[in-house]
XYZ file of C-alpha atoms in Angstrom:
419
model
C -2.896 10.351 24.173
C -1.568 7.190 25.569
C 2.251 7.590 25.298
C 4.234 4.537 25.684
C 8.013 4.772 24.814
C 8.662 0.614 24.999
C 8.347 -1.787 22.323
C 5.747 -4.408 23.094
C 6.812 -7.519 24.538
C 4.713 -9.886 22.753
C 6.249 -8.565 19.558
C 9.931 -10.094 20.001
C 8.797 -12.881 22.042
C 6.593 -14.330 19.233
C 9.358 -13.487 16.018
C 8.199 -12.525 12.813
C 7.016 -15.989 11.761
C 5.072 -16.916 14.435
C 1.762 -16.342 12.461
C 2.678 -19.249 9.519
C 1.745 -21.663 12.297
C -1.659 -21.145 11.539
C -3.263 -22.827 8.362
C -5.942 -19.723 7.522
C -2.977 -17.145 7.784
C -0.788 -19.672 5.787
C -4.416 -19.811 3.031
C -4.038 -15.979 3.131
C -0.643 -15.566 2.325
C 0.201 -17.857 -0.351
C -3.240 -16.816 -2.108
C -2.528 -12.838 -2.231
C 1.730 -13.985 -2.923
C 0.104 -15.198 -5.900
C -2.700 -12.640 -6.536
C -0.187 -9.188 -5.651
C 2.280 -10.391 -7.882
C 0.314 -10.870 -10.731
C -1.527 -7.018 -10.234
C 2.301 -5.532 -10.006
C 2.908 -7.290 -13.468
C 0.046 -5.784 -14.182
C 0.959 -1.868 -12.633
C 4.127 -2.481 -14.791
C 2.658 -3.110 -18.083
C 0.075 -0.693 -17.336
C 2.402 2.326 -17.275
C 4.743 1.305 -19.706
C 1.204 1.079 -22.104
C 0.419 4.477 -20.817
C 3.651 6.230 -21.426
C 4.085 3.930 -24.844
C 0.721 6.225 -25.971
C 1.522 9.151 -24.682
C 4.498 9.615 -24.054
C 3.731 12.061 -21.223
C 4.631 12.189 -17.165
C 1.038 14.305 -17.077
C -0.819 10.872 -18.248
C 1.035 8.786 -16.095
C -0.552 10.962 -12.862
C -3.920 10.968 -14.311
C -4.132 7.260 -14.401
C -2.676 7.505 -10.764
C -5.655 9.893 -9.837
C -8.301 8.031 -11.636
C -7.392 4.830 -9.036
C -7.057 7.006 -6.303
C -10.095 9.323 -6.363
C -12.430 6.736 -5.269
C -10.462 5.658 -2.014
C -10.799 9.455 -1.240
C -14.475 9.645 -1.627
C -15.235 5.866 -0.426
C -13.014 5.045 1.811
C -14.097 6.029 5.417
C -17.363 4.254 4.434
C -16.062 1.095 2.818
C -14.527 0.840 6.588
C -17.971 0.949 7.940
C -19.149 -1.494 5.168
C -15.690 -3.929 5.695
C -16.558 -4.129 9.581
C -19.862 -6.043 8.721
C -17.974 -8.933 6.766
C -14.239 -9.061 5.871
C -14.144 -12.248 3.970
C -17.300 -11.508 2.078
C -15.587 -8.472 1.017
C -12.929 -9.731 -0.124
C -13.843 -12.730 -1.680
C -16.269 -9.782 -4.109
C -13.268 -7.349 -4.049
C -10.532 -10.300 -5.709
C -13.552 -11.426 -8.195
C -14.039 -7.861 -9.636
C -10.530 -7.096 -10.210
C -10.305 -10.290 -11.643
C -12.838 -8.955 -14.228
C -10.900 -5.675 -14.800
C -8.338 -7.463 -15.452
C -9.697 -9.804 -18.479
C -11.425 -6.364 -19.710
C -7.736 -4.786 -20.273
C -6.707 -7.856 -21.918
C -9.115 -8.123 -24.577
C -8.679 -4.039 -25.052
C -5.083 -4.637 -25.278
C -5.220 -7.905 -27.418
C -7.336 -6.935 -29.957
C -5.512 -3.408 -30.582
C -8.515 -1.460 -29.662
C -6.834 -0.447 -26.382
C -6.745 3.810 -25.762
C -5.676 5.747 -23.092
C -9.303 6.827 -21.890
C -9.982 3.006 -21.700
C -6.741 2.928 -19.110
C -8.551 5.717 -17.276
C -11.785 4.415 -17.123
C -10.507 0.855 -15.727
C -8.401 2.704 -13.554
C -11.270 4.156 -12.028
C -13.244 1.080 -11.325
C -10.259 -0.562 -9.993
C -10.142 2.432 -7.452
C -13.291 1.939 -6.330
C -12.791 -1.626 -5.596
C -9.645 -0.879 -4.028
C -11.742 1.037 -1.232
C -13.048 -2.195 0.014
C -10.271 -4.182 -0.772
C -7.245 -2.711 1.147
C -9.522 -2.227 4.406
C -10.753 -5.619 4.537
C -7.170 -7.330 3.858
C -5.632 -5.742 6.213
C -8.155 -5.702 9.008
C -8.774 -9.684 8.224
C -5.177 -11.020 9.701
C -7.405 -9.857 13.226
C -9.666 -12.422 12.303
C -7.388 -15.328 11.623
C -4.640 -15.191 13.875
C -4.702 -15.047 18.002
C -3.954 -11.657 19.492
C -0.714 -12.599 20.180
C 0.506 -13.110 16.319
C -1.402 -10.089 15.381
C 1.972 -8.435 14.951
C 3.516 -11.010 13.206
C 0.928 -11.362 10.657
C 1.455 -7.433 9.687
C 4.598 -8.168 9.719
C 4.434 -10.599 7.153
C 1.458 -9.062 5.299
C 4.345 -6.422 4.381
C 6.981 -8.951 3.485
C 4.537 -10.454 1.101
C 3.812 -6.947 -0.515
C 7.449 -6.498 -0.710
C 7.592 -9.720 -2.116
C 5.330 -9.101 -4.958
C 7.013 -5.920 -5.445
C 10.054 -7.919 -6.591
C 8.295 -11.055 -8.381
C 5.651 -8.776 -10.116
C 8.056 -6.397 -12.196
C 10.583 -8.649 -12.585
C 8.492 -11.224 -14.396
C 7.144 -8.493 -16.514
C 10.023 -7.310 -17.675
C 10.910 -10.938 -18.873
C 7.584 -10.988 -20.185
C 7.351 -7.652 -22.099
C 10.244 -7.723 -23.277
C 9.003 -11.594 -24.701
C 5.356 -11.700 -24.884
C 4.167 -8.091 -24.969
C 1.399 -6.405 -22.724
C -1.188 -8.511 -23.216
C 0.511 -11.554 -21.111
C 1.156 -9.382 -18.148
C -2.986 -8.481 -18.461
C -4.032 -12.163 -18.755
C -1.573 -13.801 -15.894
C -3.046 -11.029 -13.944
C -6.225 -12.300 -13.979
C -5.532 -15.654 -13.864
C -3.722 -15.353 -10.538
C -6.742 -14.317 -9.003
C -7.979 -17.176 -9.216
C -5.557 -18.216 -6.341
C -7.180 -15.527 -3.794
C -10.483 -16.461 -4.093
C -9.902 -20.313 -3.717
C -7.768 -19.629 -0.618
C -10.205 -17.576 0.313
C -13.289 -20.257 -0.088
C -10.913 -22.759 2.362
C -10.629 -20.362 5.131
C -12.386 -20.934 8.392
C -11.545 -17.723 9.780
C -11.621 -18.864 13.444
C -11.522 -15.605 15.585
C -13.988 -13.745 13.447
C -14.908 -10.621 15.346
C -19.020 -10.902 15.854
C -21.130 -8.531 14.315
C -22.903 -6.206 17.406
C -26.583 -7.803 17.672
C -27.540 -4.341 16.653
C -26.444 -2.366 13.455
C -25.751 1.213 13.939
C -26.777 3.608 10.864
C -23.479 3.712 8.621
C -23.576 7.747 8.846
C -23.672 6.986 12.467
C -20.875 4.721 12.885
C -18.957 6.913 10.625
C -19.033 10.402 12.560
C -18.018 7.401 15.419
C -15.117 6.887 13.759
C -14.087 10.546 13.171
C -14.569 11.186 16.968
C -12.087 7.997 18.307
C -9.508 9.419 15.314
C -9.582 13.058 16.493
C -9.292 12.111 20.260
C -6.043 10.265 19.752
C -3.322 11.822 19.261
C -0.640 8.726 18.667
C -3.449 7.941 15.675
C -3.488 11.494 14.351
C 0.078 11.433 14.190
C 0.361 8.450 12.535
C -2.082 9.819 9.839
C -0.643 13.326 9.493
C 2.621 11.084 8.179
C 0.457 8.729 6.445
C -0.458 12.264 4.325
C 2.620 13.859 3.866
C 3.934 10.168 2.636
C 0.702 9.490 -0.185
C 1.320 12.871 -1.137
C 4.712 13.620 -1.709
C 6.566 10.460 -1.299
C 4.719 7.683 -2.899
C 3.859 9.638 -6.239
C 7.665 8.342 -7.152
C 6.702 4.855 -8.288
C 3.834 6.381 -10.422
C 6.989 8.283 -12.466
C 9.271 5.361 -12.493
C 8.773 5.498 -16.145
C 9.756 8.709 -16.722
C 13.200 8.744 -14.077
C 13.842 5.612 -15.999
C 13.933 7.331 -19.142
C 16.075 9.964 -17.655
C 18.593 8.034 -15.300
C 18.860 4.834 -17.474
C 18.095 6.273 -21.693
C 15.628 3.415 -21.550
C 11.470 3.739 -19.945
C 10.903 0.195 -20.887
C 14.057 -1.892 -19.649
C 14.979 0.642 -17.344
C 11.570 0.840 -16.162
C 11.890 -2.917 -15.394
C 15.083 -2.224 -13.568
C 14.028 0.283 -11.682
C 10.808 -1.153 -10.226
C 12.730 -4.403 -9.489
C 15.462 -2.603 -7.568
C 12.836 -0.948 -5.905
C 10.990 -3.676 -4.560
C 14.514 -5.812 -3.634
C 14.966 -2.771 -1.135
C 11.305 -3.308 -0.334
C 11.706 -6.823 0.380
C 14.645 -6.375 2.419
C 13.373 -3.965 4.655
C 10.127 -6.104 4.962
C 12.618 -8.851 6.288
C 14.398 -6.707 8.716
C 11.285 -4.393 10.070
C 10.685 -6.481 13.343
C 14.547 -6.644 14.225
C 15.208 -2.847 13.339
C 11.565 -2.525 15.288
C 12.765 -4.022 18.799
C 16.341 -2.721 18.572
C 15.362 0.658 17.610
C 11.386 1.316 18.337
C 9.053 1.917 15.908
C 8.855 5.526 16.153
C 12.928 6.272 15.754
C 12.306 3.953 12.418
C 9.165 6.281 10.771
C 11.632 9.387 12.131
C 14.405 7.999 9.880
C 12.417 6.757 7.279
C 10.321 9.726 6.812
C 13.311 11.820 6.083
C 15.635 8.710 4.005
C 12.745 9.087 1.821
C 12.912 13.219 1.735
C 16.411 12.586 0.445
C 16.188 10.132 -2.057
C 13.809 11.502 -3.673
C 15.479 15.221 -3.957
C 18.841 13.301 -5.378
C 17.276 10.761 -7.816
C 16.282 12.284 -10.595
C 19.724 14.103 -11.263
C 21.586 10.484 -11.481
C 23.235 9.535 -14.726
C 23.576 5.932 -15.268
C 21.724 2.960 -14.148
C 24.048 1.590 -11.522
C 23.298 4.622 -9.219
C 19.524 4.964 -10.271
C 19.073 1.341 -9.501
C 21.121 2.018 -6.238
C 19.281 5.097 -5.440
C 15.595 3.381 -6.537
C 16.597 0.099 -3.847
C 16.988 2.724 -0.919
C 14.127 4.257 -2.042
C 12.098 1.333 -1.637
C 13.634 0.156 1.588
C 12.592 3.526 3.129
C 8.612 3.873 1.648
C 8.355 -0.098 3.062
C 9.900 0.566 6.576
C 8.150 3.788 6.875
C 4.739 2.397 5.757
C 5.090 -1.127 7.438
C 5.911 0.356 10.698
C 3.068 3.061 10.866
C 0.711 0.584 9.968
C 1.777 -2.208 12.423
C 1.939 0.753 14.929
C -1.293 1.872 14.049
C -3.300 -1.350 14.210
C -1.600 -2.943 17.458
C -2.889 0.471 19.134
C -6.241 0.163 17.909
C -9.608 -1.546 19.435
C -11.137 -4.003 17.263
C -14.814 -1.963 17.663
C -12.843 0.625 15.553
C -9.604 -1.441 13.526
C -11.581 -1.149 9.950
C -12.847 2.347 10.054
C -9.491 3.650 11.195
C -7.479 1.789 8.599
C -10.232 2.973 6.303
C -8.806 6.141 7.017
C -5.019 5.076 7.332
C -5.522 4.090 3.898
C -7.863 7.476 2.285
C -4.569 9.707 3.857
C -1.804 7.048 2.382
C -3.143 5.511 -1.349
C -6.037 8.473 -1.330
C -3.834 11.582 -1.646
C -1.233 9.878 -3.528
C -2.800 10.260 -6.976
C -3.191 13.459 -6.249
C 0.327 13.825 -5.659
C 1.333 12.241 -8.690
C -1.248 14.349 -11.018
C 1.006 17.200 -9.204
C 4.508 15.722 -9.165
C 3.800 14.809 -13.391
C 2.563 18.053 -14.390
C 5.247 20.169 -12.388
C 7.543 17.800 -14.127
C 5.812 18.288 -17.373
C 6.884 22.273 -16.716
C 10.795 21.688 -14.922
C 11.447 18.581 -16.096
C 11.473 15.152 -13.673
C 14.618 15.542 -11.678
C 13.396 19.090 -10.799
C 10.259 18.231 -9.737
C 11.078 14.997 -7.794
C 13.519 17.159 -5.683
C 10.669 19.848 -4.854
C 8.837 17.159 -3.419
C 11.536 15.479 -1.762
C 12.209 18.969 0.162
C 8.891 19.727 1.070
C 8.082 16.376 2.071
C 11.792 16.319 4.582
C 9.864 19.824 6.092
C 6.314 18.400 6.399
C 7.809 15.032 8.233
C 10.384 16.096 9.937
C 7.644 18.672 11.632
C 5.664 16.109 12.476
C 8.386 14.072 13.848
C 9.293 17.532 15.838
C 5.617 17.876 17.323
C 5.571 14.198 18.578
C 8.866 13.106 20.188
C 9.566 9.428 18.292
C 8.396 7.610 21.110
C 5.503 9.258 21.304
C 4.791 7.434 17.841
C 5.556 3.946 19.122
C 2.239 1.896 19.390
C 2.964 -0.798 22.104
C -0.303 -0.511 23.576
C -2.803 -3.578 22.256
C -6.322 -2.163 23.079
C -9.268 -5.224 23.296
């Protein structure tokens, strides 16, 4: 393993900004702004519709695992797929949500709307997902110089914790006005943003296809091989597990620690999920500061065990002030932890294998999740929430900090660039 325990200079030389200069990377943001916050109206309305017909923490997970089966069973080959044409992808990915999208709102606005329909959509979405996340991530390579690269991870997280604010918060104005069936339909109109940014793109340091295709199966097992003979990568993933498993499952119950911690699951829900993503956007803000001050690998340390103990202590809070509180940590900690292994992980990763190895970045991180939330609902269906949120906050503070343990903190620092 290549173990280097200094940040990289480029990094605080170029400052978080430095990729806006650029007119593509300025196309890409302000189209997925757009697009992002619409889907986390969307993820908002969804599970307060779930939970409104149900009524059950056990439903909530099952939606969860319904998205997230696919990007377990796709993903490492939607990496091979993504490497062949990102914007292609993409451009196909954005469409077909899009289309989900207007499905759910006819379901929803003509009353005909069950859970199973939820499911099924749910589902589909996951399987687009698998192409999706891959190819947006590993397409800031393709439109920004080598030197940015950084920056534009950077601010790919500070728009997700953006939309993490924007998205709930507008649909608690607008459930609480409108109903369901607006947060469905603005989410597929603001698609329509994506894909035109998309079509104005010139995408000027496209990586070239090789002249020859390897076999997918081929290029696959290649993948597997580079991931296994690097141990800063493994690492990386092993926390990337323990945090889609037992960490991230907590936004899927939002609902129901709403409903606990605040009386409410559909105005607290909206509370919580917009105190969550304010502590997401301010930790998206501060990630390259806290970055060169601290390194990267003392932040996932912290953040891997912040999160641990958040989690065990918010479910018994009584009152919204704390459970807000509590929540806005909470989602400073998942967005510094997640933003800094996955800047880490890409600046130490050749191009020949960026998409395959953040196919698998993302099959440890969003693919075990729903299986962590089918868990973390039906143990809470058994113990109750609070219970069950702080058996997953303990094991998850022994899994990480075991990890952290077995590689020193800068051994999880990624200031190597490979070509």
């Amino acid at each position: 393993m290549a173990v280097v325990a200094q940040a990289q200079p480029v990094e605080a030389a170029r400052g978080t900004f430095a990729a806006l200069r650029n007119p593509d990377y300025r196309l890409y943001f302000a189209g997925l702004l757009i697009s992002q916050s619409g889907t986390w109206m969307q993820n908002i309305a969804q599970g307060y519709l779930v939970y409104s017909l149900t009524g059950s923490e056990a439903w909530l997970g099952l939606v969860a695992l319904a998205m997230g089966l696919p990007l377990l069973l796709v993903s490492p080959l939607a990496g091979v797929m993504v490497e062949r044409a990102r914007r292609r992808v993409l451009q196909f990915t954005q469409s077909a949500q899009m289309l989900l999208a207007i499905t759910l709102t006819i379901l929803a606005a003509t009353g005909t709307v069950a859970v199973w329909h939820v499911v099924l959509l749910a589902f589909i979405l996951g399987v687009i997902s698998a192409f999706d996340a891959p190819a947006r991530m590993t397409l800031i390579a393709e439109i920004v110089t080598r030197e940015d690269l950084s920056s534009g991870i950077t601010l790919g997280s500070i728009l997700n914790s953006s939309t993490r604010v924007l998205g709930p918060t507008a649909a608690g104005l607008v459930l609480a006005r409108f109903g369901v069936v607006w947060c469905f339909a603005l989410n597929a109109v603001s698609f329509l943003a994506v894909i035109a940014c998309l079509a104005l793109m010139r995408v000027p340091y496209a990586i070239p296809a090789p002249k020859t295709q390897p076999k997918p199966l081929r290029q696959l097992r290649e993948g597997f091989a580079y991931v296994r003979g690097d141990r800063a990568v493994m690492s990386i993933l092993l926390l990337a597990s323990v945090t889609g498993f037992f960490l991230l499952p907590i936004l899927q119950m939002l609902p129901a620690v709403a409903e606990v911690t605040t009386g409410s699951h559909s105005d607290g829900y909206a509370l919580l999920s917009a105190a969550e993503g304010l502590g997401a956007l301010v930790a998206g803000l501060t990630t390259s500061y806290l970055a060169m001050r601290f390194s990267r690998g003392r932040l996932i340390a912290a953040a891997t065990l912040m999160n641990a103990a958040l989690m065990t202590v918010l479910g018994f809070q009584n009152g919204a002030v704390p459970a807000a509180l509590l929540t806005m940590l909470t989602g400073f900690a998942l967005i510094m932890l997640m933003v800094n292994m996955n800047t880490g992980l890409q600046l130490m990763l050749p191009n020949a294998f960026r998409s395959r190895a953040m196919s698998l970045y993302m099959l440890t991180l969003m693919g075990l999740s729903p299986f962590g939330a089918l868990a973390l609902g039906t143990l809470a269906e058994l113990v109750g929430i609070a219970p069950a949120l702080a058996v997953f906050g303990l094991i998850a503070g022994v899994l990480g900090g075991w990890i952290v343990l077995q590689r020193h903190p800068g051994q999880l620092d990624a200031a190597r660039t490979a070509a």
